[in-house]
PDB file of C-alpha atoms in Angstrom:
ATOM      1  CA  MET A   1      -8.107  20.182  11.316  1.00 43.00           C
ATOM      2  CA  ASP A   2     -10.079  19.210   8.238  1.00 45.00           C
ATOM      3  CA  GLY A   3      -8.080  21.663   6.019  1.00 46.00           C
ATOM      4  CA  PHE A   4      -4.825  20.375   7.434  1.00 42.00           C
ATOM      5  CA  MET A   5      -5.700  16.721   6.735  1.00 46.00           C
ATOM      6  CA  HIS A   6      -6.707  17.560   3.197  1.00 48.00           C
ATOM      7  CA  LEU A   7      -3.389  19.451   2.773  1.00 47.00           C
ATOM      8  CA  LEU A   8      -1.557  16.310   3.907  1.00 50.00           C
ATOM      9  CA  HIS A   9      -3.265  14.339   1.114  1.00 54.00           C
ATOM     10  CA  ILE A  10      -2.297  16.892  -1.466  1.00 60.00           C
ATOM     11  CA  GLN A  11       1.276  16.808  -0.280  1.00 62.00           C
ATOM     12  CA  HIS A  12       1.198  12.973  -0.406  1.00 55.00           C
ATOM     13  CA  VAL A  13       0.103  13.062  -4.061  1.00 59.00           C
ATOM     14  CA  VAL A  14       2.787  15.573  -5.031  1.00 61.00           C
ATOM     15  CA  PHE A  15       5.418  13.523  -3.264  1.00 60.00           C
ATOM     16  CA  LEU A  16       4.267  10.373  -5.053  1.00 60.00           C
ATOM     17  CA  LEU A  17       4.273  12.238  -8.392  1.00 59.00           C
ATOM     18  CA  LEU A  18       7.891  13.367  -7.846  1.00 62.00           C
ATOM     19  CA  THR A  19       8.797   9.823  -6.806  1.00 66.00           C
ATOM     20  CA  MET A  20       7.155   8.454 -10.005  1.00 60.00           C
ATOM     21  CA  LEU A  21       9.246  10.760 -12.091  1.00 62.00           C
ATOM     22  CA  LEU A  22      12.381   9.488 -10.387  1.00 63.00           C
ATOM     23  CA  ILE A  23      11.313   5.848 -10.846  1.00 62.00           C
ATOM     24  CA  LEU A  24      10.544   6.466 -14.528  1.00 59.00           C
ATOM     25  CA  THR A  25      13.925   8.068 -15.032  1.00 62.00           C
ATOM     26  CA  ASN A  26      15.590   5.089 -13.371  1.00 59.00           C
ATOM     27  CA  ALA A  27      13.445   2.666 -15.306  1.00 58.00           C
ATOM     28  CA  GLY A  28      14.717   4.288 -18.495  1.00 59.00           C
ATOM     29  CA  MET A  29      18.354   4.163 -17.429  1.00 55.00           C
ATOM     30  CA  TYR A  30      18.253   0.583 -16.049  1.00 60.00           C
ATOM     31  CA  ARG A  31      15.950  -1.241 -18.476  1.00 63.00           C
ATOM     32  CA  GLY A  32      17.747  -4.558 -18.080  1.00 63.00           C
ATOM     33  CA  ILE A  33      17.218  -4.813 -14.296  1.00 64.00           C
ATOM     34  CA  PHE A  34      14.592  -7.341 -13.334  1.00 64.00           C
ATOM     35  CA  GLY A  35      11.602  -5.974 -11.426  1.00 65.00           C
ATOM     36  CA  MET A  36      11.831  -2.371 -12.683  1.00 73.00           C
ATOM     37  CA  ARG A  37       8.512  -2.594 -14.561  1.00 79.00           C
ATOM     38  CA  ASN A  38       6.758  -3.888 -11.386  1.00 85.00           C
ATOM     39  CA  PHE A  39       8.235  -0.983  -9.303  1.00 81.00           C
ATOM     40  CA  VAL A  40       6.830   1.476 -11.864  1.00 80.00           C
ATOM     41  CA  PHE A  41       3.417  -0.191 -11.610  1.00 85.00           C
ATOM     42  CA  TYR A  42       3.695  -0.181  -7.779  1.00 86.00           C
ATOM     43  CA  ASN A  43       4.346   3.548  -7.568  1.00 83.00           C
ATOM     44  CA  GLY A  44       1.850   4.371 -10.268  1.00 83.00           C
ATOM     45  CA  LEU A  45      -0.894   2.520  -8.360  1.00 88.00           C
ATOM     46  CA  LEU A  46       0.076   4.320  -5.130  1.00 82.00           C
ATOM     47  CA  LEU A  47      -0.219   7.620  -6.999  1.00 80.00           C
ATOM     48  CA  ILE A  48      -3.659   6.690  -8.323  1.00 83.00           C
ATOM     49  CA  ALA A  49      -4.768   5.563  -4.831  1.00 83.00           C
ATOM     50  CA  ALA A  50      -3.524   8.723  -3.117  1.00 80.00           C
ATOM     51  CA  THR A  51      -5.239  10.789  -5.797  1.00 79.00           C
ATOM     52  CA  ALA A  52      -8.542   8.942  -5.198  1.00 80.00           C
ATOM     53  CA  VAL A  53      -8.225   9.631  -1.454  1.00 77.00           C
ATOM     54  CA  MET A  54      -7.502  13.307  -2.168  1.00 76.00           C
ATOM     55  CA  LEU A  55     -10.593  13.570  -4.346  1.00 77.00           C
ATOM     56  CA  ARG A  56     -12.943  12.228  -1.658  1.00 76.00           C
ATOM     57  CA  GLY A  57     -15.908  14.518  -1.479  1.00 76.00           C
ATOM     58  CA  VAL A  58     -15.306  15.698  -5.107  1.00 79.00           C
ATOM     59  CA  VAL A  59     -15.923  12.383  -6.852  1.00 81.00           C
ATOM     60  CA  PRO A  60     -18.595   9.863  -5.693  1.00 84.00           C
ATOM     61  CA  ASP A  61     -17.651   8.160  -2.412  1.00 77.00           C
ATOM     62  CA  SER A  62     -18.017   4.707  -4.042  1.00 78.00           C
ATOM     63  CA  LEU A  63     -15.363   5.618  -6.637  1.00 80.00           C
ATOM     64  CA  SER A  64     -13.066   7.268  -4.150  1.00 81.00           C
ATOM     65  CA  ILE A  65     -13.303   4.612  -1.419  1.00 84.00           C
ATOM     66  CA  LEU A  66     -13.259   1.508  -3.711  1.00 86.00           C
ATOM     67  CA  GLY A  67     -10.722   3.038  -6.052  1.00 85.00           C
ATOM     68  CA  SER A  68      -8.279   4.103  -3.422  1.00 86.00           C
ATOM     69  CA  THR A  69      -8.331   1.086  -1.179  1.00 89.00           C
ATOM     70  CA  THR A  70      -8.366  -1.553  -3.906  1.00 90.00           C
ATOM     71  CA  THR A  71      -5.572   0.312  -5.796  1.00 91.00           C
ATOM     72  CA  PHE A  72      -3.392   0.406  -2.594  1.00 91.00           C
ATOM     73  CA  LEU A  73      -3.948  -3.410  -2.206  1.00 95.00           C
ATOM     74  CA  ALA A  74      -2.997  -4.069  -5.847  1.00 95.00           C
ATOM     75  CA  ALA A  75       0.047  -1.851  -5.535  1.00 94.00           C
ATOM     76  CA  TYR A  76       1.581  -4.082  -2.864  1.00 94.00           C
ATOM     77  CA  LEU A  77       1.128  -7.101  -5.178  1.00 95.00           C
ATOM     78  CA  PHE A  78       3.270  -5.372  -7.792  1.00 94.00           C
ATOM     79  CA  LEU A  79       5.833  -4.437  -5.119  1.00 92.00           C
ATOM     80  CA  LEU A  80       6.158  -8.067  -4.120  1.00 94.00           C
ATOM     81  CA  LEU A  81       6.487  -9.152  -7.843  1.00 93.00           C
ATOM     82  CA  GLY A  82       9.253  -6.657  -8.332  1.00 88.00           C
ATOM     83  CA  LEU A  83      11.059  -7.792  -5.130  1.00 89.00           C
ATOM     84  CA  GLU A  84      10.769 -11.405  -6.284  1.00 89.00           C
ATOM     85  CA  ASP A  85      12.687 -10.427  -9.382  1.00 83.00           C
ATOM     86  CA  LEU A  86      15.528  -9.134  -7.152  1.00 82.00           C
ATOM     87  CA  PHE A  87      15.444 -11.587  -4.232  1.00 84.00           C
ATOM     88  CA  GLY A  88      14.076 -14.737  -5.741  1.00 84.00           C
ATOM     89  CA  LYS A  89      10.698 -16.194  -6.601  1.00 85.00           C
ATOM     90  CA  SER A  90       8.562 -17.431  -3.672  1.00 86.00           C
ATOM     91  CA  LYS A  91       5.387 -19.168  -4.447  1.00 92.00           C
ATOM     92  CA  ALA A  92       4.367 -18.974  -0.768  1.00 94.00           C
ATOM     93  CA  HIS A  93       4.774 -15.187  -0.573  1.00 94.00           C
ATOM     94  CA  ARG A  94       3.053 -14.674  -3.953  1.00 94.00           C
ATOM     95  CA  VAL A  95       0.084 -16.867  -3.022  1.00 96.00           C
ATOM     96  CA  ALA A  96      -0.199 -15.092   0.333  1.00 97.00           C
ATOM     97  CA  GLN A  97      -0.163 -11.700  -1.483  1.00 97.00           C
ATOM     98  CA  TYR A  98      -2.912 -12.792  -3.870  1.00 97.00           C
ATOM     99  CA  VAL A  99      -5.043 -14.189  -1.029  1.00 97.00           C
ATOM    100  CA  LEU A 100      -4.607 -11.029   1.017  1.00 97.00           C
ATOM    101  CA  MET A 101      -5.472  -8.809  -1.969  1.00 95.00           C
ATOM    102  CA  LEU A 102      -8.616 -10.895  -2.703  1.00 96.00           C
ATOM    103  CA  LEU A 103      -9.655 -10.738   0.943  1.00 97.00           C
ATOM    104  CA  GLY A 104      -9.039  -6.991   0.934  1.00 95.00           C
ATOM    105  CA  PHE A 105     -11.162  -6.531  -2.186  1.00 94.00           C
ATOM    106  CA  ILE A 106     -13.993  -8.479  -0.538  1.00 95.00           C
ATOM    107  CA  ALA A 107     -13.798  -6.466   2.663  1.00 95.00           C
ATOM    108  CA  VAL A 108     -13.701  -3.162   0.823  1.00 92.00           C
ATOM    109  CA  LEU A 109     -16.631  -4.132  -1.383  1.00 92.00           C
ATOM    110  CA  GLN A 110     -18.589  -5.356   1.609  1.00 94.00           C
ATOM    111  CA  TYR A 111     -17.888  -2.400   3.891  1.00 92.00           C
ATOM    112  CA  GLY A 112     -17.388   0.262   1.291  1.00 87.00           C
ATOM    113  CA  LEU A 113     -20.297  -0.377  -0.997  1.00 87.00           C
ATOM    114  CA  ILE A 114     -22.750  -3.162   0.082  1.00 90.00           C
ATOM    115  CA  GLU A 115     -22.892  -2.370   3.758  1.00 92.00           C
ATOM    116  CA  PRO A 116     -21.006   0.897   4.194  1.00 88.00           C
ATOM    117  CA  ASN A 117     -19.147   0.999   7.504  1.00 87.00           C
ATOM    118  CA  THR A 118     -16.037   3.055   7.731  1.00 83.00           C
ATOM    119  CA  SER A 119     -14.775   1.476  10.999  1.00 85.00           C
ATOM    120  CA  HIS A 120     -15.039  -2.115   9.615  1.00 89.00           C
ATOM    121  CA  ARG A 121     -13.549  -1.022   6.290  1.00 88.00           C
ATOM    122  CA  LEU A 122     -10.517   0.674   7.907  1.00 87.00           C
ATOM    123  CA  PHE A 123     -10.091  -2.204  10.384  1.00 90.00           C
ATOM    124  CA  PHE A 124      -9.890  -4.828   7.602  1.00 93.00           C
ATOM    125  CA  PHE A 125      -7.981  -2.551   5.170  1.00 91.00           C
ATOM    126  CA  SER A 126      -5.328  -1.792   7.827  1.00 91.00           C
ATOM    127  CA  LEU A 127      -4.983  -5.408   8.769  1.00 95.00           C
ATOM    128  CA  ILE A 128      -4.633  -6.680   5.287  1.00 96.00           C
ATOM    129  CA  LEU A 129      -2.328  -3.890   4.056  1.00 95.00           C
ATOM    130  CA  GLY A 130      -0.122  -4.369   7.026  1.00 96.00           C
ATOM    131  CA  LEU A 131       0.086  -8.129   6.366  1.00 97.00           C
ATOM    132  CA  GLN A 132       0.849  -7.393   2.655  1.00 97.00           C
ATOM    133  CA  GLN A 133       3.725  -5.051   3.772  1.00 96.00           C
ATOM    134  CA  TRP A 134       5.057  -7.648   6.309  1.00 97.00           C
ATOM    135  CA  ASN A 135       4.841 -10.369   3.635  1.00 96.00           C
ATOM    136  CA  ALA A 136       6.968  -8.299   1.248  1.00 95.00           C
ATOM    137  CA  ALA A 137       9.491  -7.526   4.018  1.00 94.00           C
ATOM    138  CA  ALA A 138       9.653 -11.243   4.851  1.00 94.00           C
ATOM    139  CA  LEU A 139      10.563 -11.972   1.191  1.00 93.00           C
ATOM    140  CA  ILE A 140      13.489  -9.588   1.449  1.00 90.00           C
ATOM    141  CA  LEU A 141      14.640 -10.859   4.796  1.00 90.00           C
ATOM    142  CA  PHE A 142      14.362 -14.598   4.206  1.00 87.00           C
ATOM    143  CA  ARG A 143      15.123 -15.016   0.483  1.00 77.00           C
ATOM    144  CA  GLY A 144      18.273 -14.578  -1.545  1.00 64.00           C
ATOM    145  CA  ASP A 145      21.938 -14.437  -0.596  1.00 67.00           C
ATOM    146  CA  ARG A 146      23.604 -12.268   2.093  1.00 70.00           C
ATOM    147  CA  SER A 147      24.680  -9.456  -0.291  1.00 71.00           C
ATOM    148  CA  ARG A 148      21.141  -8.958  -1.607  1.00 73.00           C
ATOM    149  CA  TRP A 149      19.753  -9.136   1.981  1.00 73.00           C
ATOM    150  CA  LYS A 150      22.012  -6.246   2.947  1.00 76.00           C
ATOM    151  CA  SER A 151      20.924  -4.104  -0.033  1.00 78.00           C
ATOM    152  CA  GLY A 152      17.237  -4.827   0.617  1.00 83.00           C
ATOM    153  CA  LEU A 153      17.392  -4.258   4.397  1.00 87.00           C
ATOM    154  CA  PRO A 154      16.336  -0.569   4.215  1.00 87.00           C
ATOM    155  CA  MET A 155      13.303  -1.517   2.185  1.00 87.00           C
ATOM    156  CA  ALA A 156      12.463  -4.317   4.571  1.00 91.00           C
ATOM    157  CA  ILE A 157      12.710  -1.876   7.502  1.00 91.00           C
ATOM    158  CA  MET A 158      10.421   0.561   5.731  1.00 91.00           C
ATOM    159  CA  LEU A 159       7.866  -2.119   5.011  1.00 92.00           C
ATOM    160  CA  ILE A 160       7.973  -3.326   8.651  1.00 94.00           C
ATOM    161  CA  LEU A 161       7.381   0.217   9.831  1.00 92.00           C
ATOM    162  CA  LEU A 162       4.537   0.702   7.359  1.00 90.00           C
ATOM    163  CA  GLY A 163       2.986  -2.454   8.698  1.00 93.00           C
ATOM    164  CA  ILE A 164       3.344  -1.186  12.257  1.00 93.00           C
ATOM    165  CA  GLY A 165       1.682   2.074  11.157  1.00 90.00           C
ATOM    166  CA  ASN A 166      -1.265   0.001   9.843  1.00 89.00           C
ATOM    167  CA  LEU A 167      -1.335  -1.898  13.174  1.00 90.00           C
ATOM    168  CA  ILE A 168      -1.584   1.444  14.961  1.00 88.00           C
ATOM    169  CA  ARG A 169      -4.406   2.548  12.686  1.00 84.00           C
ATOM    170  CA  LEU A 170      -6.092  -0.795  13.339  1.00 84.00           C
ATOM    171  CA  ALA A 171      -5.771  -0.253  17.086  1.00 85.00           C
ATOM    172  CA  GLY A 172      -7.114   3.328  16.686  1.00 80.00           C
ATOM    173  CA  VAL A 173     -10.142   2.201  14.776  1.00 80.00           C
ATOM    174  CA  GLY A 174     -10.730  -0.545  17.349  1.00 78.00           C
ATOM    175  CA  LEU A 175     -10.445   1.928  20.276  1.00 79.00           C
ATOM    176  CA  PHE A 176     -12.010   5.074  18.876  1.00 76.00           C
ATOM    177  CA  GLY A 177     -14.007   3.953  15.807  1.00 74.00           C
ATOM    178  CA  ALA A 178     -13.841   6.042  12.623  1.00 72.00           C
ATOM    179  CA  PRO A 179     -16.099   8.823  11.371  1.00 59.00           C
ATOM    180  CA  ALA A 180     -18.109   8.399   8.174  1.00 54.00           C
ATOM    181  CA  ASP A 181     -15.738  10.909   6.482  1.00 56.00           C
ATOM    182  CA  TYR A 182     -12.115   9.621   6.653  1.00 55.00           C
ATOM    183  CA  LEU A 183     -10.797  13.157   6.070  1.00 54.00           C
ATOM    184  CA  GLU A 184     -12.314  14.131   9.382  1.00 58.00           C
ATOM    185  CA  SER A 185     -10.743  11.257  11.272  1.00 56.00           C
ATOM    186  CA  GLY A 186      -8.316  13.420  13.265  1.00 58.00           C
ATOM    187  CA  ILE A 187      -4.639  13.230  13.659  1.00 60.00           C
ATOM    188  CA  PHE A 188      -4.493   9.688  15.193  1.00 57.00           C
ATOM    189  CA  LEU A 189      -5.625   7.933  11.940  1.00 57.00           C
TER     190      LEU A 189
END
């Protein structure tokens, strides 16, 4: 199972790398579109985070754990900023995203470095990341005019599903705990 889980992380990094190439191509073609730069940052940070997860066991755990989780949290801030450029600025959503990111950094620092506890870290990371994803989905669903809402609906659905995935991981950690090595966490997580 351990080899299978590591293979999934490698595939995730390759997928994000290919996605990054597509985003960079689109960014070059559509320079005038608002939000494009933030979408590039969002995907670039996801690529860095997935690479840090993949390198767990190769690089020091503190670098892998802190690097991956904090970079995931920062990525969703940039996603929200890009979505704001398309759907309209929202101080409430932006403040919520900053607060969630700060709380996530504190939880990751506390349970990743100061008092290492994988179950607590995954619990708080899953909760906060899910809330970040739902916050971004809410921006799409409740801001802007009807034509923009329709074009953003697939993204909102994806973000809602990602948030549900984090809720499932949160429940899994609550019910089953988490091993010290995330790569050995089994198929549920």
